[in-house]
């Protein structure tokens, strides 16, 4: 596919988390390398229009579109690759943190002190061991994905399918168990209610109530099973399979073709999932990368807040952001990040900013206030990824002004040809700051 970026703000609406992760990976991969087939057009700080061509097989090239000359050697790094962010002082390992801002990133600024206290109240050895395990698992997934010629998020898709299938099996088993119980109890209550009603009418009420409760439980279990089936179907759609059997057949065919790379990738994804589960158990809803950024403050706080018992810990509240009084703090945090991004590169050059569902959990009025701040930002190009209907409606209203563009991916009406990462039309455009 081809994604045309607006010079100021592009809103990509309707994509779920997997789709957002994939687009971020494609964009960063096109900037730093390692994503064969992901081409990119960029405009540097001097106004030079460059096309970065990354074929699936072969060496990367950079073409000056104005003069139609090959300027690859000019932009080649010490390792021989074309890494546009490295030339802006952004290491490959730091690219996601520097270019992407999610809701938890704003959360650090809006209530960073509460997060520090929360993390300081966790078992420190277990906390940082879990963070290290997540980091190592992410590196393992990336390494196996590169070896298999896939993307790291492909492994997450495989793991998601397996997880959803296991959840569906458990839901089906629970529903079957409750259904049999409901049938048995219902029949017994019906047999008992008849003579009870003949003797004294009110004595039939307990039998009727028990039958109603078991029927209600059966309905609840059935709804849980239906939700699990829908979740599995969505995961299968992301994996490009129509059924779980077809999904496994694809994987078996890949292994029979002479490679076990898919198997290793699935193992790495499962390890990553387990590492995240361990992290959630010890850290709650705080993202691992957020905790790592706060580690020095957490260490300093441990000696100063007197945490000698559970009664003195102040865990963060469930439910994400607070609203109302925190709106000003969120606005300050967002404005500060946009200003920093406009001069984040080497030589105080701008870097693009990807806002990945940054307003998750906020009320509609607060979200719209923050969106206006993003639209008013100068000197930074923003890509906003969302499935929030409030954001989408606001973007469509503002699109008529020409100050932003809205992209709403939709499925193809007819069967598509064999998918490829190479775009069929002109490469996408993104302002990436100074390249020289």
Short mmCIF file of C-alpha atoms in Angstrom, two decimals, residues 52-401:
data_model
loop_
_atom_site.label_atom_id
_atom_site.label_comp_id
_atom_site.label_asym_id
_atom_site.label_seq_id
_atom_site.Cartn_x
_atom_site.Cartn_y
_atom_site.Cartn_z
CA UNK A 52 14.84 5.91 -0.11
CA UNK A 53 14.45 2.64 -2.01
CA UNK A 54 14.76 -0.54 0.06
CA UNK A 55 14.15 -3.56 -2.21
CA UNK A 56 13.31 -6.95 -0.67
CA UNK A 57 16.54 -8.29 -2.16
CA UNK A 58 19.53 -6.12 -2.94
CA UNK A 59 21.20 -3.01 -1.61
CA UNK A 60 19.33 0.06 -0.42
CA UNK A 61 19.58 3.20 -2.57
CA UNK A 62 18.81 6.90 -2.16
CA UNK A 63 17.80 8.99 -5.18
CA UNK A 64 17.66 12.79 -5.38
CA UNK A 65 14.34 13.19 -7.18
CA UNK A 66 15.07 16.73 -8.38
CA UNK A 67 18.26 15.80 -10.23
CA UNK A 68 17.52 12.05 -10.67
CA UNK A 69 20.96 11.25 -9.31
CA UNK A 70 22.03 8.47 -6.96
CA UNK A 71 23.23 9.96 -3.65
CA UNK A 72 23.50 6.67 -1.76
CA UNK A 73 27.21 7.03 -0.98
CA UNK A 74 26.61 10.46 0.52
CA UNK A 75 24.16 9.05 3.06
CA UNK A 76 25.76 5.68 3.69
CA UNK A 77 26.69 5.05 7.33
CA UNK A 78 29.82 3.47 8.80
CA UNK A 79 28.20 0.02 8.67
CA UNK A 80 27.33 0.44 5.01
CA UNK A 81 23.58 0.89 5.61
CA UNK A 82 21.24 3.81 5.07
CA UNK A 83 20.00 4.95 8.48
CA UNK A 84 18.41 8.39 8.23
CA UNK A 85 17.77 8.65 11.97
CA UNK A 86 21.39 7.85 12.87
CA UNK A 87 22.40 10.92 10.89
CA UNK A 88 20.05 12.90 13.11
CA UNK A 89 21.67 11.58 16.28
CA UNK A 90 19.02 8.95 17.02
CA UNK A 91 20.40 5.41 17.61
CA UNK A 92 18.44 2.53 16.12
CA UNK A 93 17.64 1.17 19.60
CA UNK A 94 16.17 4.51 20.61
CA UNK A 95 14.12 5.12 17.47
CA UNK A 96 10.73 4.01 18.80
CA UNK A 97 11.01 6.01 22.00
CA UNK A 98 12.12 9.16 20.18
CA UNK A 99 9.54 8.97 17.39
CA UNK A 100 6.47 7.48 19.09
CA UNK A 101 4.31 8.81 21.93
CA UNK A 102 1.57 6.66 23.46
CA UNK A 103 -0.88 7.28 26.27
CA UNK A 104 1.57 5.99 28.88
CA UNK A 105 4.13 8.54 27.69
CA UNK A 106 1.78 11.39 28.53
CA UNK A 107 0.96 9.57 31.75
CA UNK A 108 4.57 9.88 32.91
CA UNK A 109 4.43 13.65 32.61
CA UNK A 110 0.90 14.07 33.95
CA UNK A 111 1.35 12.01 37.11
CA UNK A 112 4.97 10.97 37.12
CA UNK A 113 5.31 11.32 40.91
CA UNK A 114 2.50 8.84 41.51
CA UNK A 115 4.11 6.39 39.10
CA UNK A 116 7.44 6.72 40.90
CA UNK A 117 5.80 6.01 44.26
CA UNK A 118 3.90 3.08 42.77
CA UNK A 119 7.04 1.53 41.27
CA UNK A 120 9.04 2.20 44.41
CA UNK A 121 6.47 0.21 46.34
CA UNK A 122 6.97 -2.88 44.17
CA UNK A 123 9.54 -5.63 44.98
CA UNK A 124 12.55 -4.04 43.33
CA UNK A 125 14.55 -7.14 42.38
CA UNK A 126 11.52 -8.81 40.86
CA UNK A 127 10.43 -5.58 39.16
CA UNK A 128 13.68 -4.89 37.31
CA UNK A 129 14.27 -8.57 36.59
CA UNK A 130 10.87 -8.63 34.89
CA UNK A 131 11.74 -5.49 32.92
CA UNK A 132 14.99 -7.10 31.78
CA UNK A 133 13.12 -10.25 30.75
CA UNK A 134 10.74 -8.18 28.61
CA UNK A 135 13.64 -6.40 26.96
CA UNK A 136 15.48 -9.67 26.28
CA UNK A 137 12.30 -11.26 24.91
CA UNK A 138 11.76 -8.32 22.57
CA UNK A 139 15.35 -8.67 21.32
CA UNK A 140 14.79 -12.42 20.78
CA UNK A 141 11.61 -11.78 18.78
CA UNK A 142 13.38 -9.17 16.65
CA UNK A 143 16.32 -11.51 15.99
CA UNK A 144 14.10 -14.45 15.03
CA UNK A 145 11.92 -12.22 12.87
CA UNK A 146 14.97 -10.95 10.99
CA UNK A 147 16.25 -14.52 10.56
CA UNK A 148 12.85 -15.63 9.22
CA UNK A 149 12.49 -12.62 6.96
CA UNK A 150 9.39 -11.56 8.84
CA UNK A 151 8.42 -8.66 11.07
CA UNK A 152 8.48 -8.78 14.89
CA UNK A 153 4.76 -8.06 14.97
CA UNK A 154 4.19 -11.22 12.87
CA UNK A 155 5.22 -13.23 15.91
CA UNK A 156 2.76 -11.30 18.03
CA UNK A 157 0.01 -12.18 15.55
CA UNK A 158 0.88 -15.89 15.84
CA UNK A 159 0.91 -15.68 19.63
CA UNK A 160 -2.40 -13.78 19.60
CA UNK A 161 -4.06 -16.49 17.51
CA UNK A 162 -2.88 -19.22 19.87
CA UNK A 163 -3.97 -17.25 22.93
CA UNK A 164 -7.43 -16.53 21.49
CA UNK A 165 -7.87 -20.16 20.48
CA UNK A 166 -7.02 -21.39 23.98
CA UNK A 167 -9.46 -18.86 25.44
CA UNK A 168 -12.16 -20.10 23.05
CA UNK A 169 -11.54 -23.72 24.02
CA UNK A 170 -11.81 -22.83 27.71
CA UNK A 171 -15.01 -20.83 27.09
CA UNK A 172 -16.55 -23.70 25.11
CA UNK A 173 -15.68 -26.19 27.87
CA UNK A 174 -17.20 -23.93 30.55
CA UNK A 175 -20.33 -23.39 28.49
CA UNK A 176 -20.77 -27.12 27.89
CA UNK A 177 -20.33 -27.86 31.59
CA UNK A 178 -22.87 -25.22 32.66
CA UNK A 179 -25.29 -26.24 29.91
CA UNK A 180 -25.37 -29.86 31.10
CA UNK A 181 -25.80 -28.66 34.68
CA UNK A 182 -28.63 -26.34 33.63
CA UNK A 183 -30.42 -29.16 31.80
CA UNK A 184 -30.13 -31.50 34.81
CA UNK A 185 -31.11 -28.88 37.39
CA UNK A 186 -33.91 -27.52 35.21
CA UNK A 187 -35.41 -30.97 34.75
CA UNK A 188 -35.15 -31.72 38.47
CA UNK A 189 -36.75 -28.38 39.37
CA UNK A 190 -39.56 -28.93 36.88
CA UNK A 191 -40.31 -32.36 38.38
CA UNK A 192 -40.19 -30.94 41.90
CA UNK A 193 -42.24 -27.84 41.13
CA UNK A 194 -45.29 -29.73 39.88
CA UNK A 195 -46.20 -31.58 43.13
CA UNK A 196 -45.10 -28.55 45.20
CA UNK A 197 -47.48 -26.31 43.27
CA UNK A 198 -50.31 -28.81 43.76
CA UNK A 199 -49.77 -28.87 47.52
CA UNK A 200 -48.93 -25.25 48.34
CA UNK A 201 -48.27 -22.80 45.51
CA UNK A 202 -45.52 -20.75 47.18
CA UNK A 203 -43.41 -23.87 47.81
CA UNK A 204 -42.81 -24.04 44.03
CA UNK A 205 -40.98 -20.68 44.06
CA UNK A 206 -37.57 -22.06 45.18
CA UNK A 207 -37.63 -24.57 42.33
CA UNK A 208 -38.46 -21.81 39.85
CA UNK A 209 -35.71 -19.52 41.21
CA UNK A 210 -33.06 -22.25 40.99
CA UNK A 211 -34.09 -22.97 37.41
CA UNK A 212 -33.86 -19.24 36.56
CA UNK A 213 -30.38 -18.93 38.10
CA UNK A 214 -29.00 -21.93 36.21
CA UNK A 215 -30.54 -20.64 32.98
CA UNK A 216 -28.94 -17.24 33.58
CA UNK A 217 -25.55 -18.81 34.16
CA UNK A 218 -25.91 -20.77 30.95
CA UNK A 219 -26.71 -17.58 29.02
CA UNK A 220 -23.69 -15.79 30.51
CA UNK A 221 -21.34 -18.64 29.61
CA UNK A 222 -22.71 -18.71 26.09
CA UNK A 223 -22.08 -14.99 25.66
CA UNK A 224 -18.53 -15.46 26.91
CA UNK A 225 -18.06 -18.23 24.35
CA UNK A 226 -19.41 -16.00 21.55
CA UNK A 227 -17.05 -13.17 22.54
CA UNK A 228 -14.10 -15.57 22.59
CA UNK A 229 -15.08 -16.86 19.14
CA UNK A 230 -15.25 -13.30 17.76
CA UNK A 231 -11.83 -12.49 19.29
CA UNK A 232 -10.33 -15.61 17.70
CA UNK A 233 -11.83 -14.72 14.32
CA UNK A 234 -10.31 -11.24 14.47
CA UNK A 235 -6.91 -12.67 15.37
CA UNK A 236 -7.16 -15.12 12.47
CA UNK A 237 -8.05 -12.29 10.09
CA UNK A 238 -4.90 -10.45 11.14
CA UNK A 239 -2.92 -13.63 10.42
CA UNK A 240 -4.53 -13.97 6.99
CA UNK A 241 -6.35 -17.22 7.79
CA UNK A 242 -10.04 -18.08 7.61
CA UNK A 243 -9.96 -20.75 10.32
CA UNK A 244 -7.70 -22.10 13.06
CA UNK A 245 -7.18 -25.28 11.03
CA UNK A 246 -6.13 -23.26 8.01
CA UNK A 247 -3.83 -21.18 10.20
CA UNK A 248 -2.02 -24.29 11.43
CA UNK A 249 -1.89 -25.69 7.91
CA UNK A 250 -0.06 -22.55 6.77
CA UNK A 251 2.50 -23.02 9.54
CA UNK A 252 2.93 -26.73 8.80
CA UNK A 253 3.44 -26.00 5.10
CA UNK A 254 6.11 -23.45 5.99
CA UNK A 255 7.96 -26.02 8.11
CA UNK A 256 7.62 -28.71 5.44
CA UNK A 257 9.14 -26.29 2.95
CA UNK A 258 12.41 -26.83 4.77
CA UNK A 259 12.56 -24.24 7.53
CA UNK A 260 11.74 -24.16 11.22
CA UNK A 261 12.14 -20.38 11.44
CA UNK A 262 8.40 -19.94 11.96
CA UNK A 263 8.54 -22.36 14.89
CA UNK A 264 11.39 -20.44 16.53
CA UNK A 265 9.56 -17.17 15.90
CA UNK A 266 6.45 -18.55 17.60
CA UNK A 267 8.57 -19.69 20.58
CA UNK A 268 10.08 -16.22 20.86
CA UNK A 269 6.63 -14.62 20.71
CA UNK A 270 5.35 -16.93 23.45
CA UNK A 271 8.36 -16.07 25.62
CA UNK A 272 7.63 -12.39 25.06
CA UNK A 273 3.99 -12.88 26.04
CA UNK A 274 4.99 -14.72 29.23
CA UNK A 275 7.50 -11.97 30.08
CA UNK A 276 4.76 -9.35 29.70
CA UNK A 277 2.41 -11.37 31.92
CA UNK A 278 5.10 -11.54 34.60
CA UNK A 279 5.64 -7.80 34.26
CA UNK A 280 1.93 -7.05 34.66
CA UNK A 281 1.79 -9.15 37.81
CA UNK A 282 4.52 -7.18 39.50
CA UNK A 283 4.12 -3.69 37.97
CA UNK A 284 0.42 -3.39 37.13
CA UNK A 285 -0.60 -1.25 34.16
CA UNK A 286 2.71 0.62 33.85
CA UNK A 287 4.51 0.00 30.56
CA UNK A 288 8.02 -1.53 30.89
CA UNK A 289 9.67 1.24 28.85
CA UNK A 290 7.98 3.83 31.08
CA UNK A 291 9.35 2.16 34.19
CA UNK A 292 12.85 2.04 32.72
CA UNK A 293 12.71 5.77 31.99
CA UNK A 294 11.74 6.39 35.62
CA UNK A 295 14.24 3.95 37.13
CA UNK A 296 16.66 6.60 38.42
CA UNK A 297 13.80 8.51 40.05
CA UNK A 298 12.46 5.29 41.58
CA UNK A 299 15.86 4.45 43.05
CA UNK A 300 16.17 7.94 44.50
CA UNK A 301 12.65 7.79 45.92
CA UNK A 302 13.14 4.48 47.75
CA UNK A 303 15.42 6.13 50.30
CA UNK A 304 13.24 9.22 50.68
CA UNK A 305 9.63 8.11 50.99
CA UNK A 306 9.95 5.65 53.85
CA UNK A 307 8.48 2.56 52.25
CA UNK A 308 8.75 0.10 55.11
CA UNK A 309 5.38 -1.59 54.73
CA UNK A 310 2.46 -2.13 52.42
CA UNK A 311 0.41 0.47 54.30
CA UNK A 312 2.73 3.25 53.10
CA UNK A 313 2.58 2.35 49.42
CA UNK A 314 0.45 4.47 47.13
CA UNK A 315 -0.39 2.39 44.08
CA UNK A 316 -1.73 4.22 41.07
CA UNK A 317 -5.46 4.11 40.53
CA UNK A 318 -6.98 1.78 37.97
CA UNK A 319 -8.63 3.16 34.87
CA UNK A 320 -5.82 5.14 33.23
CA UNK A 321 -5.90 8.93 33.18
CA UNK A 322 -7.79 11.15 35.51
CA UNK A 323 -9.67 14.03 33.89
CA UNK A 324 -10.71 17.54 34.86
CA UNK A 325 -7.85 18.91 36.94
CA UNK A 326 -5.31 16.87 34.95
CA UNK A 327 -6.25 18.46 31.61
CA UNK A 328 -3.81 21.34 32.10
CA UNK A 329 -1.02 18.93 33.03
CA UNK A 330 -1.72 16.80 29.96
CA UNK A 331 -1.75 19.89 27.76
CA UNK A 332 1.60 21.01 29.16
CA UNK A 333 3.10 17.54 28.66
CA UNK A 334 1.87 17.33 25.06
CA UNK A 335 2.99 20.87 24.21
CA UNK A 336 6.42 20.19 25.70
CA UNK A 337 6.86 16.98 23.69
CA UNK A 338 5.81 18.66 20.44
CA UNK A 339 8.26 21.51 21.08
CA UNK A 340 11.05 19.06 21.90
CA UNK A 341 10.34 17.08 18.74
CA UNK A 342 10.73 20.18 16.60
CA UNK A 343 14.39 20.40 17.64
CA UNK A 344 15.16 16.83 18.74
CA UNK A 345 17.58 15.90 15.97
CA UNK A 346 21.26 16.67 15.68
CA UNK A 347 21.71 20.37 15.01
CA UNK A 348 18.29 21.00 16.57
CA UNK A 349 16.54 19.66 13.49
CA UNK A 350 12.92 18.38 13.58
CA UNK A 351 11.94 14.75 13.92
CA UNK A 352 8.51 13.40 12.97
CA UNK A 353 6.27 12.32 15.83
CA UNK A 354 3.95 9.30 15.80
CA UNK A 355 1.05 9.64 18.25
CA UNK A 356 -0.14 6.09 18.88
CA UNK A 357 -3.62 6.31 20.46
CA UNK A 358 -2.28 8.99 22.84
CA UNK A 359 -5.64 10.02 24.31
CA UNK A 360 -6.89 6.57 25.28
CA UNK A 361 -9.19 6.80 28.31
CA UNK A 362 -9.79 10.55 28.11
CA UNK A 363 -13.23 12.15 27.84
CA UNK A 364 -14.39 13.64 24.54
CA UNK A 365 -13.99 17.33 25.52
CA UNK A 366 -10.46 16.77 26.87
CA UNK A 367 -9.48 14.80 23.77
CA UNK A 368 -10.68 17.57 21.47
CA UNK A 369 -8.75 20.21 23.44
CA UNK A 370 -5.54 18.22 23.09
CA UNK A 371 -6.18 17.59 19.39
CA UNK A 372 -6.38 21.33 18.81
CA UNK A 373 -2.95 21.67 20.44
CA UNK A 374 -1.55 19.07 18.05
CA UNK A 375 -3.06 20.85 15.05
CA UNK A 376 -1.63 24.20 16.17
CA UNK A 377 1.90 22.81 16.63
CA UNK A 378 4.52 24.36 14.35
CA UNK A 379 7.74 22.87 13.08
CA UNK A 380 6.90 19.18 13.60
CA UNK A 381 5.17 16.65 11.37
CA UNK A 382 2.72 14.39 13.23
CA UNK A 383 1.21 11.02 12.35
CA UNK A 384 -1.74 10.19 14.62
CA UNK A 385 -2.89 6.54 14.73
CA UNK A 386 -6.25 5.90 16.37
CA UNK A 387 -9.43 3.87 16.50
CA UNK A 388 -11.14 6.42 18.75
CA UNK A 389 -14.37 7.64 17.15
CA UNK A 390 -14.04 11.04 18.87
CA UNK A 391 -10.65 11.62 17.23
CA UNK A 392 -11.91 10.37 13.85
CA UNK A 393 -14.96 12.66 13.90
CA UNK A 394 -12.80 15.66 14.88
CA UNK A 395 -10.30 14.87 12.10
CA UNK A 396 -12.98 14.68 9.41
CA UNK A 397 -14.36 18.05 10.54
CA UNK A 398 -10.93 19.71 10.41
CA UNK A 399 -9.83 18.04 7.16
CA UNK A 400 -11.80 20.57 5.11
CA UNK A 401 -9.36 23.29 6.24
#
